[in-house]
Amino acid sequence: MKTIHIISSFAVDTIAASPGRRAQTRVGGPALWYQRYFRTQPVRFVISHGRQPGVAQIALRKGYERGVLVKKPSVISLQRKQHADAFVVSTLADEFDLASLMTLEGLRCVDVQGYVRAAKGRGLKRVHISDNIAHCIDIVKMTAHEKKWISPRTLQIFKQQILVVTQSANPTIVFEHGRRFAVQPRHVAAVNTLGAGDTFFAVFVRAYVRKRDVRKAVEIAMRTTEKFLKEKR
């Protein structure tokens, strides 16, 4: 059985579904969506997270969500020389030091969402990742908006690995060791998209670990995420 190690954060989310309605407070954060997905799969998984969750305010509107990180979660620290079939980093901010990836043995997968959020919060124009760290990341996932925040040098390195750029209802763009291709999603009339990106990446990594086929993994992730969105109420 494959082992997947998730490096992520939980959050206390205050969610406003529409103007004038009372906001709800519940557990959230990317770690929640990874936990929910992997609990349904025949795979061993562990989640490493900080001692304190983050705090976020989220506004849900038809077809999308918009969130603000009010309080960063605690730092995530790992012991050295850990082994897994895959490590998945999906943070709220920059609570995990990407340099620590170099001590891990297994497929290294990173969603840049938290690092872009942290750069915005510090007033930076770009996310710069050192070449040696960028080269050690095997798979990177980002949105088209997040892609604009990645430095050209880092982006060029990512394109030589496996880079997956999601674009909502537009085709997902994939770079596989320099080769570019696109995969078209199906239209889904979603209530909101909360958890969709994390679910997509969880499914992608699981499928890729099993089949080592990037295009197939993207297609499986798309179909599963479309089902996830359709089932939202």
mmCIF file of C-alpha atoms in Angstrom:
data_model
loop_
_atom_site.group_PDB
_atom_site.id
_atom_site.type_symbol
_atom_site.label_atom_id
_atom_site.label_comp_id
_atom_site.label_asym_id
_atom_site.label_seq_id
_atom_site.Cartn_x
_atom_site.Cartn_y
_atom_site.Cartn_z
ATOM 1 C CA MET A 1 0.000 0.000 0.000
ATOM 2 C CA LYS A 2 1.319 3.442 -0.937
ATOM 3 C CA THR A 3 2.143 6.029 1.737
ATOM 4 C CA ILE A 4 1.391 9.722 1.246
ATOM 5 C CA HIS A 5 2.638 12.321 3.741
ATOM 6 C CA ILE A 6 0.643 15.568 3.722
ATOM 7 C CA ILE A 7 2.306 18.735 5.040
ATOM 8 C CA SER A 8 -0.531 21.170 5.504
ATOM 9 C CA SER A 9 -2.543 23.313 7.902
ATOM 10 C CA PHE A 10 -6.013 23.321 9.326
ATOM 11 C CA ALA A 11 -7.894 26.563 9.926
ATOM 12 C CA VAL A 12 -10.831 27.985 11.817
ATOM 13 C CA ASP A 13 -12.963 29.377 8.997
ATOM 14 C CA THR A 14 -15.618 32.039 9.418
ATOM 15 C CA ILE A 15 -17.810 31.633 6.359
ATOM 16 C CA ALA A 16 -20.312 34.168 5.042
ATOM 17 C CA ALA A 17 -22.502 32.537 2.406
ATOM 18 C CA SER A 18 -24.354 35.701 1.389
ATOM 19 C CA PRO A 19 -24.819 39.300 2.572
ATOM 20 C CA GLY A 20 -27.214 39.635 5.502
ATOM 21 C CA ARG A 21 -26.933 36.009 6.632
ATOM 22 C CA ARG A 22 -25.192 34.989 9.831
ATOM 23 C CA ALA A 23 -21.654 33.736 9.284
ATOM 24 C CA GLN A 24 -20.782 30.170 10.263
ATOM 25 C CA THR A 25 -17.581 29.078 11.974
ATOM 26 C CA ARG A 26 -16.161 25.643 11.194
ATOM 27 C CA VAL A 27 -12.960 23.676 10.694
ATOM 28 C CA GLY A 28 -11.304 24.312 7.354
ATOM 29 C CA GLY A 29 -7.936 24.796 5.735
ATOM 30 C CA PRO A 30 -6.304 22.712 3.010
ATOM 31 C CA ALA A 31 -5.476 19.898 5.461
ATOM 32 C CA LEU A 32 -9.206 19.264 5.945
ATOM 33 C CA TRP A 33 -9.806 18.555 2.248
ATOM 34 C CA TYR A 34 -6.781 16.275 1.958
ATOM 35 C CA GLN A 35 -7.942 14.409 5.050
ATOM 36 C CA ARG A 36 -11.463 13.991 3.659
ATOM 37 C CA TYR A 37 -10.255 12.651 0.344
ATOM 38 C CA PHE A 38 -7.570 10.278 1.577
ATOM 39 C CA ARG A 39 -9.890 8.799 4.186
ATOM 40 C CA THR A 40 -11.883 7.381 1.261
ATOM 41 C CA GLN A 41 -8.845 5.799 -0.412
ATOM 42 C CA PRO A 42 -6.951 2.543 0.153
ATOM 43 C CA VAL A 43 -3.747 4.386 0.992
ATOM 44 C CA ARG A 44 -1.725 5.060 4.133
ATOM 45 C CA PHE A 45 -1.566 8.770 4.844
ATOM 46 C CA VAL A 46 -0.307 11.024 7.591
ATOM 47 C CA ILE A 47 -0.847 14.768 8.041
ATOM 48 C CA SER A 48 1.868 16.913 9.587
ATOM 49 C CA HIS A 49 0.522 20.275 10.762
ATOM 50 C CA GLY A 50 1.396 22.981 13.257
ATOM 51 C CA ARG A 51 0.148 23.072 16.843
ATOM 52 C CA GLN A 52 -2.244 25.969 16.184
ATOM 53 C CA PRO A 53 -4.566 26.281 13.159
ATOM 54 C CA GLY A 54 -4.819 29.401 11.085
ATOM 55 C CA VAL A 55 -7.837 31.725 11.165
ATOM 56 C CA ALA A 56 -9.556 32.692 7.920
ATOM 57 C CA GLN A 57 -12.571 34.686 6.799
ATOM 58 C CA ILE A 58 -14.235 33.357 3.661
ATOM 59 C CA ALA A 59 -16.982 34.886 1.529
ATOM 60 C CA LEU A 60 -18.861 32.352 -0.594
ATOM 61 C CA ARG A 61 -20.591 33.509 -3.734
ATOM 62 C CA LYS A 62 -22.088 31.530 -6.584
ATOM 63 C CA GLY A 63 -19.306 29.794 -8.438
ATOM 64 C CA TYR A 64 -16.358 30.943 -6.328
ATOM 65 C CA GLU A 65 -15.021 31.838 -2.906
ATOM 66 C CA ARG A 66 -12.815 34.622 -1.618
ATOM 67 C CA GLY A 67 -10.773 34.227 1.549
ATOM 68 C CA VAL A 68 -8.602 36.358 3.811
ATOM 69 C CA LEU A 69 -6.060 34.836 6.190
ATOM 70 C CA VAL A 70 -6.562 36.652 9.499
ATOM 71 C CA LYS A 71 -4.003 34.686 11.516
ATOM 72 C CA LYS A 72 -1.217 32.442 10.262
ATOM 73 C CA PRO A 73 -1.048 28.879 11.576
ATOM 74 C CA SER A 74 1.870 27.593 13.621
ATOM 75 C CA VAL A 75 5.100 26.593 11.933
ATOM 76 C CA ILE A 76 5.217 23.018 10.597
ATOM 77 C CA SER A 77 8.433 21.218 11.496
ATOM 78 C CA LEU A 78 9.474 17.736 10.388
ATOM 79 C CA GLN A 79 12.102 15.346 11.610
ATOM 80 C CA ARG A 80 14.841 14.656 9.121
ATOM 81 C CA LYS A 81 15.134 11.658 6.815
ATOM 82 C CA GLN A 82 11.469 10.839 6.424
ATOM 83 C CA HIS A 83 10.344 8.411 3.732
ATOM 84 C CA ALA A 84 7.055 8.211 1.783
ATOM 85 C CA ASP A 85 5.905 7.456 -1.734
ATOM 86 C CA ALA A 86 4.877 11.117 -1.950
ATOM 87 C CA PHE A 87 5.031 14.258 0.173
ATOM 88 C CA VAL A 88 2.357 16.891 -0.521
ATOM 89 C CA VAL A 89 2.850 20.480 0.678
ATOM 90 C CA SER A 90 -0.298 22.612 0.737
ATOM 91 C CA THR A 91 -0.102 25.495 3.193
ATOM 92 C CA LEU A 92 -2.119 28.530 4.217
ATOM 93 C CA ALA A 93 0.957 30.775 4.131
ATOM 94 C CA ASP A 94 4.664 30.027 4.402
ATOM 95 C CA GLU A 95 4.451 28.026 7.644
ATOM 96 C CA PHE A 96 6.542 25.226 6.145
ATOM 97 C CA ASP A 97 10.115 25.937 5.040
ATOM 98 C CA LEU A 98 10.478 24.507 1.531
ATOM 99 C CA ALA A 99 14.179 23.940 2.183
ATOM 100 C CA SER A 100 13.098 21.035 4.404
ATOM 101 C CA LEU A 101 11.952 19.184 1.267
ATOM 102 C CA MET A 102 15.579 18.453 0.506
ATOM 103 C CA THR A 103 15.768 16.140 3.528
ATOM 104 C CA LEU A 104 12.731 14.053 2.481
ATOM 105 C CA GLU A 105 12.917 10.860 0.429
ATOM 106 C CA GLY A 106 9.989 10.423 -1.955
ATOM 107 C CA LEU A 107 8.061 12.309 -4.625
ATOM 108 C CA ARG A 108 7.912 15.987 -3.567
ATOM 109 C CA CYS A 109 4.702 17.790 -4.541
ATOM 110 C CA VAL A 110 3.919 21.441 -3.786
ATOM 111 C CA ASP A 111 0.827 23.625 -4.175
ATOM 112 C CA VAL A 112 2.178 27.187 -4.181
ATOM 113 C CA GLN A 113 -1.050 28.808 -2.915
ATOM 114 C CA GLY A 114 0.244 29.562 0.594
ATOM 115 C CA TYR A 115 3.574 30.949 -0.594
ATOM 116 C CA VAL A 116 1.848 33.329 -3.001
ATOM 117 C CA ARG A 117 -0.498 34.413 -0.198
ATOM 118 C CA ALA A 118 2.462 35.055 2.105
ATOM 119 C CA ALA A 119 4.287 37.081 -0.568
ATOM 120 C CA LYS A 120 1.204 39.261 -1.088
ATOM 121 C CA GLY A 121 0.923 39.780 2.672
ATOM 122 C CA ARG A 122 4.522 41.012 2.830
ATOM 123 C CA GLY A 123 4.015 43.363 -0.106
ATOM 124 C CA LEU A 124 6.353 41.434 -2.399
ATOM 125 C CA LYS A 125 5.985 41.459 -6.170
ATOM 126 C CA ARG A 126 7.164 37.909 -6.801
ATOM 127 C CA VAL A 127 7.671 34.531 -5.155
ATOM 128 C CA HIS A 128 11.349 33.625 -5.434
ATOM 129 C CA ILE A 129 12.427 30.054 -4.684
ATOM 130 C CA SER A 130 16.126 29.239 -4.771
ATOM 131 C CA ASP A 131 17.256 27.093 -7.682
ATOM 132 C CA ASN A 132 18.359 24.141 -5.558
ATOM 133 C CA ILE A 133 14.986 23.991 -3.780
ATOM 134 C CA ALA A 134 13.014 24.464 -7.026
ATOM 135 C CA HIS A 135 14.963 21.638 -8.673
ATOM 136 C CA CYS A 136 14.128 19.235 -5.835
ATOM 137 C CA ILE A 137 10.352 19.724 -6.259
ATOM 138 C CA ASP A 138 8.966 17.045 -8.574
ATOM 139 C CA ILE A 139 5.392 18.287 -9.049
ATOM 140 C CA VAL A 140 4.008 21.828 -8.689
ATOM 141 C CA LYS A 141 0.385 22.909 -8.789
ATOM 142 C CA MET A 142 -0.815 26.499 -9.124
ATOM 143 C CA THR A 143 -3.675 28.530 -10.551
ATOM 144 C CA ALA A 144 -3.271 30.854 -13.506
ATOM 145 C CA HIS A 145 -3.480 33.804 -11.099
ATOM 146 C CA GLU A 146 -0.786 32.346 -8.819
ATOM 147 C CA LYS A 147 1.448 31.712 -11.832
ATOM 148 C CA LYS A 148 1.768 35.487 -12.323
ATOM 149 C CA TRP A 149 3.429 35.725 -8.906
ATOM 150 C CA ILE A 150 6.154 33.156 -9.548
ATOM 151 C CA SER A 151 9.493 34.558 -10.688
ATOM 152 C CA PRO A 152 10.354 33.745 -14.329
ATOM 153 C CA ARG A 153 13.493 31.869 -13.260
ATOM 154 C CA THR A 154 11.583 29.636 -10.813
ATOM 155 C CA LEU A 155 8.774 29.093 -13.327
ATOM 156 C CA GLN A 156 11.241 27.944 -15.966
ATOM 157 C CA ILE A 157 12.633 25.334 -13.563
ATOM 158 C CA PHE A 158 9.135 24.135 -12.673
ATOM 159 C CA LYS A 159 8.322 23.648 -16.367
ATOM 160 C CA GLN A 160 11.175 21.170 -16.612
ATOM 161 C CA GLN A 161 9.631 19.122 -13.796
ATOM 162 C CA ILE A 162 5.849 18.536 -13.718
ATOM 163 C CA LEU A 163 3.829 21.759 -13.530
ATOM 164 C CA VAL A 164 0.014 21.788 -13.426
ATOM 165 C CA VAL A 165 -1.711 25.155 -13.914
ATOM 166 C CA THR A 166 -5.468 25.130 -13.313
ATOM 167 C CA GLN A 167 -7.673 27.786 -14.885
ATOM 168 C CA SER A 168 -11.145 27.175 -13.466
ATOM 169 C CA ALA A 169 -13.446 26.456 -16.441
ATOM 170 C CA ASN A 170 -10.610 26.962 -18.953
ATOM 171 C CA PRO A 171 -8.182 24.194 -19.935
ATOM 172 C CA THR A 172 -5.647 23.044 -17.359
ATOM 173 C CA ILE A 173 -2.157 23.629 -18.739
ATOM 174 C CA VAL A 174 0.450 20.965 -17.990
ATOM 175 C CA PHE A 175 4.209 20.999 -18.455
ATOM 176 C CA GLU A 176 5.798 17.560 -18.261
ATOM 177 C CA HIS A 177 9.586 17.858 -18.406
ATOM 178 C CA GLY A 178 9.308 20.731 -20.881
ATOM 179 C CA ARG A 179 6.484 19.256 -22.981
ATOM 180 C CA ARG A 180 3.294 21.340 -22.855
ATOM 181 C CA PHE A 181 -0.269 20.085 -23.256
ATOM 182 C CA ALA A 182 -3.766 21.112 -22.172
ATOM 183 C CA VAL A 183 -6.722 19.204 -20.720
ATOM 184 C CA GLN A 184 -10.227 20.622 -21.092
ATOM 185 C CA PRO A 185 -12.547 20.415 -18.058
ATOM 186 C CA ARG A 186 -16.304 19.920 -18.291
ATOM 187 C CA HIS A 187 -18.612 22.750 -17.335
ATOM 188 C CA VAL A 188 -19.966 22.511 -13.779
ATOM 189 C CA ALA A 189 -22.478 24.956 -12.302
ATOM 190 C CA ALA A 190 -20.892 25.003 -8.840
ATOM 191 C CA VAL A 191 -22.478 26.506 -5.740
ATOM 192 C CA ASN A 192 -18.948 27.528 -4.725
ATOM 193 C CA THR A 193 -15.420 26.252 -5.265
ATOM 194 C CA LEU A 194 -14.298 25.884 -1.634
ATOM 195 C CA GLY A 195 -11.970 22.883 -1.363
ATOM 196 C CA ALA A 196 -11.865 22.246 -5.106
ATOM 197 C CA GLY A 197 -8.193 23.061 -5.628
ATOM 198 C CA ASP A 198 -7.072 20.948 -2.685
ATOM 199 C CA THR A 199 -9.282 18.059 -3.777
ATOM 200 C CA PHE A 200 -7.904 18.288 -7.313
ATOM 201 C CA PHE A 201 -4.290 18.105 -6.141
ATOM 202 C CA ALA A 202 -4.991 15.303 -3.660
ATOM 203 C CA VAL A 203 -6.576 13.213 -6.423
ATOM 204 C CA PHE A 204 -3.840 14.088 -8.908
ATOM 205 C CA VAL A 205 -1.032 13.014 -6.581
ATOM 206 C CA ARG A 206 -2.840 9.790 -5.644
ATOM 207 C CA ALA A 207 -3.431 8.937 -9.321
ATOM 208 C CA TYR A 208 0.109 9.827 -10.362
ATOM 209 C CA VAL A 209 1.666 7.757 -7.581
ATOM 210 C CA ARG A 210 -0.387 4.789 -8.802
ATOM 211 C CA LYS A 211 0.005 5.134 -12.584
ATOM 212 C CA ARG A 212 2.946 7.495 -13.243
ATOM 213 C CA ASP A 213 0.919 8.958 -16.110
ATOM 214 C CA VAL A 214 0.578 12.754 -15.899
ATOM 215 C CA ARG A 215 -2.224 13.191 -18.446
ATOM 216 C CA LYS A 216 -4.258 10.351 -16.931
ATOM 217 C CA ALA A 217 -3.735 11.770 -13.435
ATOM 218 C CA VAL A 218 -5.001 15.194 -14.549
ATOM 219 C CA GLU A 219 -8.069 13.640 -16.186
ATOM 220 C CA ILE A 220 -8.871 11.599 -13.061
ATOM 221 C CA ALA A 221 -8.405 14.689 -10.876
ATOM 222 C CA MET A 222 -10.708 16.721 -13.114
ATOM 223 C CA ARG A 223 -13.497 14.132 -13.147
ATOM 224 C CA THR A 224 -13.315 13.664 -9.363
ATOM 225 C CA THR A 225 -13.279 17.417 -8.708
ATOM 226 C CA GLU A 226 -16.234 17.929 -11.063
ATOM 227 C CA LYS A 227 -18.167 15.325 -9.056
ATOM 228 C CA PHE A 228 -17.086 17.046 -5.824
ATOM 229 C CA LEU A 229 -18.435 20.388 -7.093
ATOM 230 C CA LYS A 230 -21.713 18.932 -8.369
ATOM 231 C CA GLU A 231 -22.404 17.412 -4.948
ATOM 232 C CA LYS A 232 -22.031 20.739 -3.114
ATOM 233 C CA ARG A 233 -25.129 22.125 -1.481
#
